Short mmCIF file of C-alpha atoms in Angstrom, two decimals:
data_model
loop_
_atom_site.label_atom_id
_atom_site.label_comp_id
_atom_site.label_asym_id
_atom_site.label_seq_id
_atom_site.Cartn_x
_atom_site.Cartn_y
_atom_site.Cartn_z
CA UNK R 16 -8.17 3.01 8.50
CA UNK R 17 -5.60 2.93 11.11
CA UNK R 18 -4.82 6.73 11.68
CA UNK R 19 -6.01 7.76 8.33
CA UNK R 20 -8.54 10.08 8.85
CA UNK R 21 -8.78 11.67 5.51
CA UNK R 22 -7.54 10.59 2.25
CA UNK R 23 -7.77 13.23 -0.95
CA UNK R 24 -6.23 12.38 -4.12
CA UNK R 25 -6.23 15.62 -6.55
CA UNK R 26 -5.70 15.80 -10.26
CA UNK R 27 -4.53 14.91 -12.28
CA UNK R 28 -4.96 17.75 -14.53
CA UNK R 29 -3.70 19.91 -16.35
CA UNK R 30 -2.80 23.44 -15.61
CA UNK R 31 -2.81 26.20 -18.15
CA UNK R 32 -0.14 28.47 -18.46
CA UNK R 33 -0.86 31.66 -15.90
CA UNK R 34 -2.61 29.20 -13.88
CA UNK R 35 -1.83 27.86 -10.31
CA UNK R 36 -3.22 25.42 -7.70
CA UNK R 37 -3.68 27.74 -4.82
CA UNK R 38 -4.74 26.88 -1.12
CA UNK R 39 -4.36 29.34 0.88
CA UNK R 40 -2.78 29.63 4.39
CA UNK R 41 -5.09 27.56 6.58
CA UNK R 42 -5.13 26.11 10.34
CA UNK R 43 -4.80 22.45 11.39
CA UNK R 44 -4.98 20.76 14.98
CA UNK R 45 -4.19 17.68 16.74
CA UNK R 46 -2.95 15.52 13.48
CA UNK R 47 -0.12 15.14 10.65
CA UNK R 48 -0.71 15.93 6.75
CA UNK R 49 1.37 14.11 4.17
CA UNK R 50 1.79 15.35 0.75
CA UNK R 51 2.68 12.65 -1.93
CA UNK R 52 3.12 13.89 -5.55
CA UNK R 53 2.55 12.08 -9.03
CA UNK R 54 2.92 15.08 -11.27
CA UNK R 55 3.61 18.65 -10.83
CA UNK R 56 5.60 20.55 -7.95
CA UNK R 57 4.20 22.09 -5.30
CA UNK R 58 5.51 24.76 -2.64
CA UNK R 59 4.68 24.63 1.31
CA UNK R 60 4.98 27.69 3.53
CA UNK R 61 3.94 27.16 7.16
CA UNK R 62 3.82 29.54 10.39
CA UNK R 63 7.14 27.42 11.79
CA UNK R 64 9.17 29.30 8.75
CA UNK R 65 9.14 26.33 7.19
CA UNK R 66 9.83 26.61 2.81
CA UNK R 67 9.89 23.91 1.09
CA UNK R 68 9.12 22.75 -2.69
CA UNK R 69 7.96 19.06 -2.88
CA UNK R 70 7.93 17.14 -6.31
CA UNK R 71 7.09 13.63 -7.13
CA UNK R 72 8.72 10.95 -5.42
CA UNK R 73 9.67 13.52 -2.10
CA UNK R 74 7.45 13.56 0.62
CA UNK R 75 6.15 16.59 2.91
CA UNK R 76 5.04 15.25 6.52
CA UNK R 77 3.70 18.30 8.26
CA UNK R 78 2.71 17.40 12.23
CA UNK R 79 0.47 20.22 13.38
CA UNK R 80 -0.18 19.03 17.30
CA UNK R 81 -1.18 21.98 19.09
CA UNK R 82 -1.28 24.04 15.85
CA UNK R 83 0.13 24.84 12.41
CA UNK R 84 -0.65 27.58 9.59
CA UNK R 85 0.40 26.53 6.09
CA UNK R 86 -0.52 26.95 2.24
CA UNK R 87 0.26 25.19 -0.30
CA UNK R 88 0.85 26.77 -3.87
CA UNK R 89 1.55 26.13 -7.52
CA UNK R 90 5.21 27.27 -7.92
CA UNK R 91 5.75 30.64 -9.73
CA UNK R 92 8.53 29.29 -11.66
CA UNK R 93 6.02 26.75 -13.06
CA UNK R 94 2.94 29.33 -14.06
CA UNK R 95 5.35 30.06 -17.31
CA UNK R 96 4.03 26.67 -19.03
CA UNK R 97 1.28 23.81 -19.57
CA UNK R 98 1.72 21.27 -16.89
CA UNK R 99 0.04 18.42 -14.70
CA UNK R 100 -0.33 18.39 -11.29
CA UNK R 101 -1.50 15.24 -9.00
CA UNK R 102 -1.26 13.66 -5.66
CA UNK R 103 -2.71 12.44 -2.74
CA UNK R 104 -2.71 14.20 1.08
CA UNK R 105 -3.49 12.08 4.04
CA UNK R 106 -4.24 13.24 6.94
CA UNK R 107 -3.53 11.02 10.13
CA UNK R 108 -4.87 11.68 13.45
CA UNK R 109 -2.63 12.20 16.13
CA UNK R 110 -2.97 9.52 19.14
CA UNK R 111 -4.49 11.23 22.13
CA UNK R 112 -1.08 10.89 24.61
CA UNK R 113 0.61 13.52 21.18
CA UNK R 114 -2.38 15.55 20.14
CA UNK R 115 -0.51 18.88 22.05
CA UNK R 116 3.00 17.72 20.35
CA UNK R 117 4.72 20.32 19.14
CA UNK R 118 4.46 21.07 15.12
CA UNK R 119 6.76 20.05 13.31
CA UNK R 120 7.41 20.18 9.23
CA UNK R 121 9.86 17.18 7.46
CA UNK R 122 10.88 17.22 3.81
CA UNK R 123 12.15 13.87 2.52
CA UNK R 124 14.31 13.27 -0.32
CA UNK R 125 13.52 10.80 -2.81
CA UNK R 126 16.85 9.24 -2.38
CA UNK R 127 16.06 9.07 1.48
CA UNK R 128 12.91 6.88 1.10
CA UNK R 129 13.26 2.94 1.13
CA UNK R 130 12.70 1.80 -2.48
CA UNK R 131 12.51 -1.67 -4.02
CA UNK R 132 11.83 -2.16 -7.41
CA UNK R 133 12.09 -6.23 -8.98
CA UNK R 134 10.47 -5.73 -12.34
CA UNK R 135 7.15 -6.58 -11.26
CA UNK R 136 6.68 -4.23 -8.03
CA UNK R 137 8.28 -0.94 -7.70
CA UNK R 138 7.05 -0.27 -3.81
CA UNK R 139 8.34 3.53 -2.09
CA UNK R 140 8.03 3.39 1.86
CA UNK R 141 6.59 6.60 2.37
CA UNK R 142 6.31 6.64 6.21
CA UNK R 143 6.67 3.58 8.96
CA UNK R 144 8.00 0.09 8.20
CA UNK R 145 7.26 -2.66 5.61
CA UNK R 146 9.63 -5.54 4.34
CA UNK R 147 11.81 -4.49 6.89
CA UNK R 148 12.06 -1.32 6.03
CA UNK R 149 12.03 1.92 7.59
CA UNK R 150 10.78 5.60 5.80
CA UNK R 151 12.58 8.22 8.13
CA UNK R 152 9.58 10.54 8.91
CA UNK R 153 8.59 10.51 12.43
CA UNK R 154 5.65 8.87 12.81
CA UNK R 155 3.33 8.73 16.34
CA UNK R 156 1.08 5.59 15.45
CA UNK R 157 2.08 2.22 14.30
CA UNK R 158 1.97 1.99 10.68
CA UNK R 159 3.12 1.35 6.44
CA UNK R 160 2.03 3.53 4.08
CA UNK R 161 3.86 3.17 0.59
CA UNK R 162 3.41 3.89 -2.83
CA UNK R 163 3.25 0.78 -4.80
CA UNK R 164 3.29 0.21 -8.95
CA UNK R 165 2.68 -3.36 -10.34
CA UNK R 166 3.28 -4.83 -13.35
CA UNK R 167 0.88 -7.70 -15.20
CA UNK R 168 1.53 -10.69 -13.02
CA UNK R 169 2.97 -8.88 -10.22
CA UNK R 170 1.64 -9.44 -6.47
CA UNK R 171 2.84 -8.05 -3.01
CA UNK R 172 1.50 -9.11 0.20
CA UNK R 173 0.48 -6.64 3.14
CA UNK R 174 1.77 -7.21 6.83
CA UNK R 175 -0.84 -9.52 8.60
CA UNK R 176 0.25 -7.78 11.77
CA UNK R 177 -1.82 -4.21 10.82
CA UNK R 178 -5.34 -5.34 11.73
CA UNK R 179 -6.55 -2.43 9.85
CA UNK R 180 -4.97 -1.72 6.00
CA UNK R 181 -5.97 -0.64 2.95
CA UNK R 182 -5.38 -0.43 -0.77
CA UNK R 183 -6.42 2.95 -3.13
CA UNK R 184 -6.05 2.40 -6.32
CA UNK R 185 -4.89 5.20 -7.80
CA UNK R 186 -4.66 4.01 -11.67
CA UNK R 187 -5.82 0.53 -13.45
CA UNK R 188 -7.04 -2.25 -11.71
CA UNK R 189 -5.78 -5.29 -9.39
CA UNK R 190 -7.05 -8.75 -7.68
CA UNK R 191 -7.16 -9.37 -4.19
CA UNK R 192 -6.99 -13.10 -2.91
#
């Protein structure tokens, strides 16, 4: 969709104590990755020097271009205890004119990320524009992605002018007209 490529929701589960989800330092060309939490922490580590913790409601937009090393790990301070873990990384191609860009890592505050919540929609821009609205990660491609909670009765409308969009339903069920 767009310049989704790849679209991976893990969890959620539950992590014993002692235990830790691990992925180990890894490669990645020619596109971004975005980390979006639900439950848990989770610590990135990347060849730029790049440290950075991400928990729910922050966002980790990682542009690898011509080429990035990261992991992504459980963090230690967490192993101590019981605890659930979930999210979903995206991965977005790169458009052709940006696939050599440099890499680049952005961390993004919760506070940072255009929020509106009315009672019956609580919507968090993650990255491009919608409503208006502007996320602050750098994006190369034309695009809304945002994290969006209704209530019964609630209804939000998507930007006619993305040809391509889409809807994952994460939790529950919803009605499309």
């Amino acid at each position: 969709v767009g310049p989704f490529i790849f679209f991976d929701q893990f969890g959620p589960i539950t992590m014993k104590a002692g235990q830790g989800q691990d992925v180990r330092p890894h490669p990645h060309i020619g596109l971004s990755t975005v980390t979006w939490l639900f439950d848990g922490k989770m610590f990135h580590r990347d060849s730029l020097g790049s440290e950075q913790q991400i928990a729910p409601g922050e966002l980790n937009w990682m542009t690898a271009g011509k080429g990035i090393v990261h992991s992504e790990r459980s963090p230690i301070s967490d192993r101590a205890q019981d605890r659930k873990i979930g999210g979903i990384q995206s991965w977005l191609a790169l458009p052709k004119a940006h696939e050599d860009t440099l890499p680049a890592f952005e961390h993004v505050a919760r506070e940072q990320l255009p929020r509106f919540n009315d009672g019956l929609r609580d919507v968090t821009i993650i990255a491009g524009t919608l409503y208006g609205a502007s996320a602050p990660t750098k994006t190369f491609s034309d695009l809304f992605y945002a994290d969006v909670t209704l209530q019964r009765g609630g209804r939000i409308a998507l930007p006619p002018e993305h040809l391509e969009r889409g809807i994952y339903i994460v939790e529950g069920n919803v009605d499309i007209s």
